[in-house]
CSV table of C-alpha atoms in Angstrom, one decimal:
chain,number,residue,atom,x,y,z
A,20,MET,CA,110.0,104.6,77.0
A,21,THR,CA,107.2,106.8,76.9
A,22,SER,CA,108.0,110.3,78.9
A,23,LEU,CA,104.9,109.7,80.9
A,24,ALA,CA,106.1,105.9,81.8
A,25,HIS,CA,109.8,107.7,82.5
A,26,ARG,CA,107.8,110.2,84.8
A,27,ILE,CA,106.0,107.5,87.1
A,28,ARG,CA,109.5,105.8,86.9
A,29,ARG,CA,110.8,108.5,87.8
A,30,THR,CA,108.5,109.3,91.4
A,31,ALA,CA,107.7,105.5,91.8
A,32,ALA,CA,110.3,104.8,94.5
A,33,ILE,CA,109.5,108.2,96.7
A,34,VAL,CA,105.6,108.4,96.7
A,35,VAL,CA,103.6,106.4,98.7
A,36,SER,CA,99.7,107.1,97.7
A,37,LEU,CA,100.2,108.3,94.3
A,38,THR,CA,97.5,106.3,93.9
A,39,ALA,CA,95.1,106.7,97.0
A,40,GLY,CA,94.2,103.8,98.6
A,41,SER,CA,97.9,103.1,99.2
A,42,THR,CA,99.2,101.9,102.6
A,43,LEU,CA,102.8,100.9,101.7
A,44,ALA,CA,105.4,102.4,103.6
A,45,LEU,CA,108.8,103.9,102.4
A,46,ALA,CA,111.5,101.7,101.4
A,47,GLY,CA,114.1,102.3,103.5
A,48,THR,CA,112.2,102.8,106.8
A,49,ALA,CA,110.7,101.1,109.8
A,50,THR,CA,106.5,100.8,109.7
A,51,ALA,CA,105.6,103.0,111.9
A,52,GLN,CA,103.0,101.4,114.4
A,53,PRO,CA,99.4,102.5,115.5
A,54,GLY,CA,99.5,104.7,118.2
A,55,ARG,CA,97.6,107.3,119.9
A,56,PRO,CA,97.6,111.0,119.3
A,57,SER,CA,99.5,113.5,121.1
A,58,GLY,CA,98.1,115.7,123.8
A,59,PRO,CA,95.4,116.2,126.3
A,60,ALA,CA,92.6,117.4,124.1
A,61,ALA,CA,93.1,115.0,121.3
A,62,THR,CA,90.3,113.0,120.0
A,63,SER,CA,90.4,110.1,117.1
A,64,ALA,CA,87.9,108.1,116.0
A,65,PRO,CA,87.9,104.8,113.2
A,66,VAL,CA,86.4,106.2,110.1
A,67,ALA,CA,86.2,104.1,106.9
A,68,LYS,CA,88.5,102.1,105.5
A,69,GLY,CA,91.1,103.0,103.1
A,70,LEU,CA,90.5,106.9,103.9
A,71,TYR,CA,92.0,109.5,101.7
A,72,GLN,CA,91.2,113.6,101.9
A,73,SER,CA,89.4,115.5,104.0
A,74,ALA,CA,87.6,119.0,103.5
A,75,TYR,CA,85.9,120.9,106.2
A,76,SER,CA,82.6,123.0,105.5
A,77,GLU,CA,82.5,126.4,107.3
A,78,ARG,CA,78.6,126.7,105.5
A,79,ASN,CA,77.5,123.3,107.1
A,80,HIS,CA,80.2,122.5,109.8
A,81,VAL,CA,80.6,119.5,108.4
A,82,LEU,CA,83.6,117.3,107.6
A,83,TRP,CA,83.9,115.3,104.3
A,84,ALA,CA,86.3,112.5,103.2
A,85,THR,CA,87.2,110.3,100.7
A,86,SER,CA,87.8,106.4,100.8
A,87,SER,CA,88.2,103.7,98.4
A,88,VAL,CA,90.6,100.2,98.9
A,89,GLY,CA,92.2,98.9,96.2
A,90,ARG,CA,93.0,98.2,92.7
A,91,PRO,CA,90.3,98.7,89.9
A,92,PRO,CA,88.2,97.3,89.8
A,93,VAL,CA,87.0,99.4,93.1
A,94,THR,CA,84.3,98.1,94.1
A,95,PRO,CA,84.6,99.6,98.3
A,96,SER,CA,84.5,103.8,98.2
A,97,ARG,CA,82.8,106.2,100.0
A,98,LEU,CA,82.2,109.9,100.3
A,99,VAL,CA,81.8,110.2,104.2
A,100,ARG,CA,80.3,112.5,106.2
A,101,VAL,CA,81.6,113.4,109.5
A,102,ASP,CA,81.0,115.5,112.9
A,103,PRO,CA,84.3,117.9,112.8
A,104,HIS,CA,83.7,117.7,116.6
A,105,THR,CA,82.9,114.5,117.4
A,106,LEU,CA,84.4,112.9,114.6
A,107,LYS,CA,80.9,109.9,113.9
A,108,VAL,CA,80.1,109.1,111.0
A,109,LYS,CA,76.9,111.1,110.2
A,110,ALA,CA,76.1,110.0,106.6
A,111,THR,CA,77.8,107.5,103.9
A,112,TYR,CA,77.5,108.5,99.7
A,113,THR,CA,78.6,105.3,97.4
A,114,PRO,CA,79.6,106.7,94.1
A,115,PRO,CA,78.3,105.7,91.2
A,116,VAL,CA,78.5,102.2,89.5
A,117,THR,CA,81.0,102.7,86.5
A,118,ASN,CA,81.0,98.8,85.5
A,119,PRO,CA,77.9,96.7,86.0
A,120,ALA,CA,80.0,93.3,85.2
A,121,THR,CA,82.7,94.0,88.1
A,122,GLY,CA,80.5,96.2,90.4
A,123,ALA,CA,83.3,98.8,90.0
A,124,LEU,CA,82.8,101.8,91.0
A,125,GLU,CA,84.0,106.0,89.7
A,126,ALA,CA,86.3,105.9,93.8
A,127,VAL,CA,86.7,108.6,95.2
A,128,TYR,CA,89.9,110.4,96.5
A,129,GLY,CA,90.9,114.3,96.5
A,130,VAL,CA,88.0,116.1,98.3
A,131,ALA,CA,87.2,119.8,98.2
A,132,VAL,CA,84.3,121.7,99.5
A,133,ASP,CA,82.6,124.7,97.9
A,134,ASP,CA,80.5,126.2,99.9
A,135,ALA,CA,79.7,129.2,97.9
A,136,HIS,CA,77.1,126.5,95.9
A,137,ASN,CA,77.0,123.5,98.2
A,138,THR,CA,78.7,120.8,96.3
A,139,VAL,CA,81.9,118.6,97.0
A,140,TRP,CA,84.1,118.2,94.5
A,141,THR,CA,86.2,114.2,94.1
A,142,THR,CA,88.8,113.2,92.3
A,143,ASN,CA,88.5,110.2,90.1
A,144,THR,CA,91.7,108.9,90.5
A,145,ARG,CA,91.3,106.1,88.8
A,146,ASP,CA,88.9,107.5,86.2
A,147,ASN,CA,90.9,109.9,84.9
A,148,SER,CA,87.6,112.2,86.0
A,149,VAL,CA,86.1,114.5,88.9
A,150,ALA,CA,82.8,114.4,90.0
A,151,VAL,CA,80.4,116.8,91.8
A,152,TYR,CA,78.2,116.3,95.0
A,153,SER,CA,75.6,118.0,96.7
A,154,GLN,CA,76.6,118.5,100.3
A,155,ARG,CA,72.7,118.6,101.2
A,156,THR,CA,72.0,115.8,100.1
A,157,GLY,CA,74.8,113.5,99.1
A,158,GLU,CA,73.4,113.2,95.0
A,159,HIS,CA,76.1,112.5,92.5
A,160,LEU,CA,75.6,115.4,90.4
A,161,ALA,CA,78.0,115.6,87.5
A,162,THR,CA,81.4,113.9,86.4
A,163,LEU,CA,83.6,115.9,84.6
A,164,PRO,CA,85.8,113.2,82.5
A,165,GLY,CA,89.6,114.5,81.4
A,166,VAL,CA,91.8,115.0,84.1
A,167,GLN,CA,94.5,112.7,83.3
A,168,HIS,CA,95.2,110.5,86.8
A,169,ALA,CA,92.7,113.1,88.5
A,170,ARG,CA,95.0,113.5,92.0
A,171,GLU,CA,93.4,116.5,93.9
A,172,VAL,CA,90.9,119.5,93.6
A,173,VAL,CA,90.9,122.7,95.1
A,174,VAL,CA,87.9,125.5,94.9
A,175,ASP,CA,88.5,128.8,94.2
A,176,GLU,CA,84.7,130.2,95.7
A,177,ARG,CA,85.4,133.9,94.6
A,178,HIS,CA,86.0,133.3,91.1
A,179,HIS,CA,83.4,130.4,90.6
A,180,LEU,CA,86.2,127.9,89.8
A,181,ALA,CA,87.4,124.8,90.3
A,182,TRP,CA,91.2,123.1,90.2
A,183,ALA,CA,91.7,119.5,89.1
A,184,SER,CA,95.5,118.5,88.9
A,185,GLY,CA,95.9,116.1,85.7
A,186,PHE,CA,99.3,113.8,87.0
A,187,GLY,CA,98.8,111.4,84.2
A,188,ASP,CA,99.7,114.3,81.4
A,189,GLY,CA,101.4,117.1,82.8
A,190,SER,CA,97.9,119.8,83.0
A,191,VAL,CA,95.7,121.8,85.5
A,192,VAL,CA,92.5,121.8,84.7
A,193,ALA,CA,89.9,124.8,85.8
A,194,PHE,CA,86.1,123.9,85.9
A,195,ASP,CA,82.9,126.6,86.2
A,196,THR,CA,81.1,125.8,89.5
A,197,ARG,CA,78.3,127.1,88.2
A,198,THR,CA,77.8,125.2,85.5
A,199,TYR,CA,80.3,122.3,85.7
A,200,LYS,CA,82.2,123.6,82.0
A,201,GLU,CA,85.9,122.8,81.4
A,202,LYS,CA,86.8,127.3,81.7
A,203,LYS,CA,91.2,126.2,81.6
A,204,ARG,CA,93.5,123.8,80.7
A,205,VAL,CA,97.4,124.3,81.3
A,206,THR,CA,99.4,121.7,80.5
A,207,VAL,CA,103.2,121.6,80.8
A,208,ALA,CA,105.3,118.9,78.8
A,209,GLY,CA,107.1,116.3,81.3
A,210,SER,CA,105.6,117.7,84.5
A,211,SER,CA,103.5,115.8,87.3
A,212,PRO,CA,100.9,118.1,88.8
A,213,ALA,CA,99.8,116.9,92.0
A,214,GLY,CA,99.2,119.2,95.0
A,215,LEU,CA,96.8,122.1,94.6
A,216,ALA,CA,96.8,125.7,96.2
A,217,VAL,CA,95.0,129.1,95.2
A,218,ASN,CA,94.8,133.0,96.1
A,219,GLU,CA,91.4,133.2,95.6
A,220,ARG,CA,91.9,137.1,96.4
A,221,SER,CA,94.0,137.0,93.1
A,222,GLY,CA,92.6,134.1,91.4
A,223,VAL,CA,96.4,132.7,91.3
A,224,ALA,CA,96.2,128.8,91.0
A,225,TYR,CA,100.0,126.9,92.1
A,226,ALA,CA,100.0,123.2,91.0
A,227,THR,CA,103.5,121.2,92.7
A,228,ASP,CA,105.2,119.9,90.2
A,229,LEU,CA,106.7,116.2,91.6
A,230,ALA,CA,108.7,115.0,88.6
A,231,HIS,CA,111.3,118.5,88.2
A,232,ASP,CA,111.0,119.9,91.9
A,233,ARG,CA,109.1,123.3,91.7
A,234,ILE,CA,105.2,125.3,91.6
A,235,ILE,CA,103.6,125.9,87.9
A,236,GLU,CA,102.0,129.2,88.8
A,237,ILE,CA,99.5,129.9,87.0
A,238,THR,CA,97.7,133.8,86.7
A,239,PRO,CA,94.6,134.5,85.1
A,240,ARG,CA,96.1,136.6,82.3
A,241,ALA,CA,99.5,135.2,81.6
A,242,THR,CA,99.6,133.1,78.4
A,243,SER,CA,102.0,131.0,80.1
A,244,PRO,CA,102.7,129.5,83.7
A,245,ARG,CA,105.1,131.0,86.0
A,246,LEU,CA,107.5,127.8,87.0
A,247,ILE,CA,109.0,128.1,90.4
A,248,PRO,CA,111.3,125.9,91.7
A,249,THR,CA,111.2,123.7,95.2
A,250,GLY,CA,112.8,121.2,97.4
A,251,ASP,CA,113.3,117.6,96.4
A,252,GLY,CA,110.2,116.5,95.4
A,253,PRO,CA,107.1,118.6,95.9
A,254,LEU,CA,104.2,116.5,96.6
A,255,SER,CA,101.5,119.2,98.6
A,256,ILE,CA,100.9,123.0,98.5
A,257,ALA,CA,99.3,125.2,101.4
A,258,LEU,CA,99.3,129.2,101.1
A,259,SER,CA,100.1,131.8,103.6
A,260,GLU,CA,97.7,133.8,105.2
A,261,ASP,CA,98.4,136.8,103.2
A,262,GLY,CA,99.2,134.9,99.7
A,263,ARG,CA,103.3,136.2,99.5
A,264,THR,CA,104.7,132.5,100.8
A,265,ALA,CA,103.6,129.0,99.7
A,266,TYR,CA,104.4,125.7,101.8
A,267,SER,CA,105.8,122.2,99.2
A,268,ALA,CA,105.6,119.7,101.6
A,269,ASP,CA,109.2,117.4,100.0
A,270,GLN,CA,108.0,114.1,99.7
A,271,GLY,CA,111.9,113.1,98.6
A,272,ALA,CA,113.9,115.2,101.0
A,273,GLY,CA,111.4,114.8,104.6
A,274,THR,CA,111.4,118.8,104.4
A,275,VAL,CA,109.4,121.6,104.1
A,276,SER,CA,110.5,124.4,101.7
A,277,VAL,CA,109.5,128.2,102.4
A,278,ILE,CA,109.0,130.0,99.1
A,279,ASN,CA,108.5,133.6,98.4
A,280,LEU,CA,106.2,134.3,95.8
A,281,ARG,CA,107.4,137.4,94.5
A,282,LYS,CA,111.1,136.3,94.3
A,283,GLY,CA,110.3,133.0,93.1
A,284,ALA,CA,113.1,131.1,95.4
A,285,VAL,CA,113.3,129.3,98.7
A,286,THR,CA,113.7,131.2,101.3
A,287,LYS,CA,114.2,128.6,103.8
A,288,THR,CA,114.1,124.6,104.5
A,289,VAL,CA,112.8,123.0,106.9
A,290,PRO,CA,113.4,119.0,107.7
A,291,THR,CA,110.0,117.8,109.2
A,292,GLY,CA,110.4,113.6,108.5
A,293,ALA,CA,111.1,110.9,105.9
A,294,GLY,CA,107.5,110.7,103.9
A,295,ALA,CA,106.5,114.8,103.9
A,296,LEU,CA,102.8,114.5,102.7
A,297,SER,CA,101.4,117.1,103.5
A,298,VAL,CA,101.1,120.5,104.2
A,299,ALA,CA,98.5,122.5,105.4
A,300,CYS,CA,99.0,126.4,106.8
A,301,ASP,CA,97.3,127.5,110.5
A,302,PRO,CA,96.0,131.5,109.3
A,303,ARG,CA,95.2,132.3,113.0
A,304,SER,CA,99.2,131.5,114.0
A,305,GLY,CA,100.5,131.8,110.6
A,306,ARG,CA,102.5,127.9,111.8
A,307,ILE,CA,102.7,125.2,109.4
A,308,LEU,CA,101.4,121.5,109.7
A,309,VAL,CA,103.2,118.6,107.5
A,310,ALA,CA,102.0,114.8,107.6
A,311,ASN,CA,105.6,112.5,107.9
A,312,ARG,CA,104.1,109.7,106.8
A,313,ALA,CA,106.6,107.4,107.5
A,314,THR,CA,107.4,108.8,111.2
A,315,ALA,CA,103.6,108.8,112.3
A,316,ALA,CA,103.2,113.0,113.3
A,317,VAL,CA,102.5,115.7,111.9
A,318,SER,CA,105.2,118.7,112.5
A,319,VAL,CA,104.3,122.1,113.3
A,320,VAL,CA,107.1,124.8,112.1
A,321,ASP,CA,106.8,128.4,112.4
A,322,PRO,CA,108.0,129.4,109.2
A,323,ARG,CA,109.7,133.0,110.3
A,324,GLN,CA,112.5,130.5,112.9
A,325,GLY,CA,112.4,128.3,110.1
A,326,THR,CA,112.1,125.3,113.1
A,327,VAL,CA,110.0,122.4,113.8
A,328,VAL,CA,107.8,124.1,117.3
A,329,ASP,CA,106.0,121.3,118.3
A,330,THR,CA,105.0,117.3,117.2
A,331,LEU,CA,101.8,115.6,117.1
A,332,THR,CA,101.7,111.6,116.9
A,333,THR,CA,99.4,110.3,114.7
A,334,GLY,CA,99.5,106.8,114.5
A,335,ALA,CA,101.2,104.6,111.4
A,336,ASN,CA,100.6,106.6,108.0
A,337,PRO,CA,99.2,109.6,107.7
A,338,ASN,CA,98.2,110.3,105.1
A,339,HIS,CA,96.7,114.0,104.9
A,340,VAL,CA,96.0,117.3,106.7
A,341,GLN,CA,93.5,120.5,107.1
A,342,VAL,CA,93.4,123.1,109.7
A,343,ALA,CA,90.3,124.3,109.8
A,344,ASP,CA,87.7,125.5,112.8
A,345,GLY,CA,90.7,125.9,114.9
A,346,ALA,CA,92.2,122.3,114.5
A,347,ALA,CA,93.9,120.3,112.2
A,348,PHE,CA,92.3,117.3,111.1
A,349,VAL,CA,94.6,114.3,109.9
A,350,VAL,CA,94.0,111.1,108.2
A,351,ALA,CA,96.2,108.5,109.1
A,352,LYS,CA,96.2,105.0,107.2
A,353,SER,CA,96.5,102.9,109.4
A,354,GLY,CA,94.0,100.8,109.3
A,355,SER,CA,94.0,100.1,113.5
A,356,GLY,CA,89.9,100.5,113.7
A,357,PRO,CA,88.4,97.6,115.1
A,358,GLU,CA,87.5,96.4,112.0
A,359,GLY,CA,90.1,97.2,110.4
A,360,GLN,CA,89.3,101.1,109.5
A,361,ASP,CA,91.3,104.2,109.1
A,362,VAL,CA,91.4,107.1,111.4
A,363,LEU,CA,90.9,110.2,111.8
A,364,HIS,CA,92.8,113.0,114.0
A,365,ARG,CA,91.4,116.0,115.6
A,366,PHE,CA,94.0,118.1,117.3
A,367,PRO,CA,92.9,121.5,118.7
A,368,LEU,CA,95.0,124.4,118.0
A,369,GLY,CA,96.3,127.7,120.0
A,370,ARG,CA,96.4,131.2,118.9
């Protein structure tokens, strides 16, 4: 068996959305039912089938979301422009065709915004590449190949870099956001990079290694990455506002790990729920939000106390959470829209 096949077999039992667009529930758990978001000010709206991730543009006050449906050849795929207050779809953009015979598109999954250059970056998981789009027009500007099973992308605007995780070959790749040229590639043999975060002050990038329950830390001048332990099955990562602490959503354990980056050690482990899939940090309160796919909810965690202080009900299959513009935006792959669309929720956050 090849090393890649071994890694995929090892992780398949706990990953419910490595290949974006999956609507499978975790084995052995009840399937959550669609529901209304909790909280008097919470809002939700159907956006598109096959929603995956979202990213907020402060420059344009726009929420960008990706959607793709099915296995190759993937033909339904869109980059969606959403009003972050009303959650109304303002525009949709279709990725380029990769196979005219089948109509297959360069389907989009992960997404990040580069406000410095007014672009949107996506991962094209099925095509082993990342792509760049104009925020102003939605025009497809470039496709950058060579990122095997590209899962996530994150932008470091200060250092003009876009980092992408190559789950398929253990690589983390940085591209110049001005020229779209590859600037750096770090490969850790046998690893499965998934979630990404970057400290824009220091330029340090972090990737979760799903296969080995650790974080891959990549510093600008280091000749080799530093490996930091996490909980079981880390799929997503976020950083504290000061960049000293990392938080990993541990899908295998249903927990969030609080990690002291200077010491390179887990300091707290907080149970949040089965299928902990995505994590985000609220910079104003310092609280952590964890989307738990199998429990149909987002846990709000106080990392200092190490406790869950609130629960936001999302309906079935929350897939991604981000904090922006004073709110938490949650993509829920519930298919509960009137035409089977997946739903986007907005939860206002207090200080």
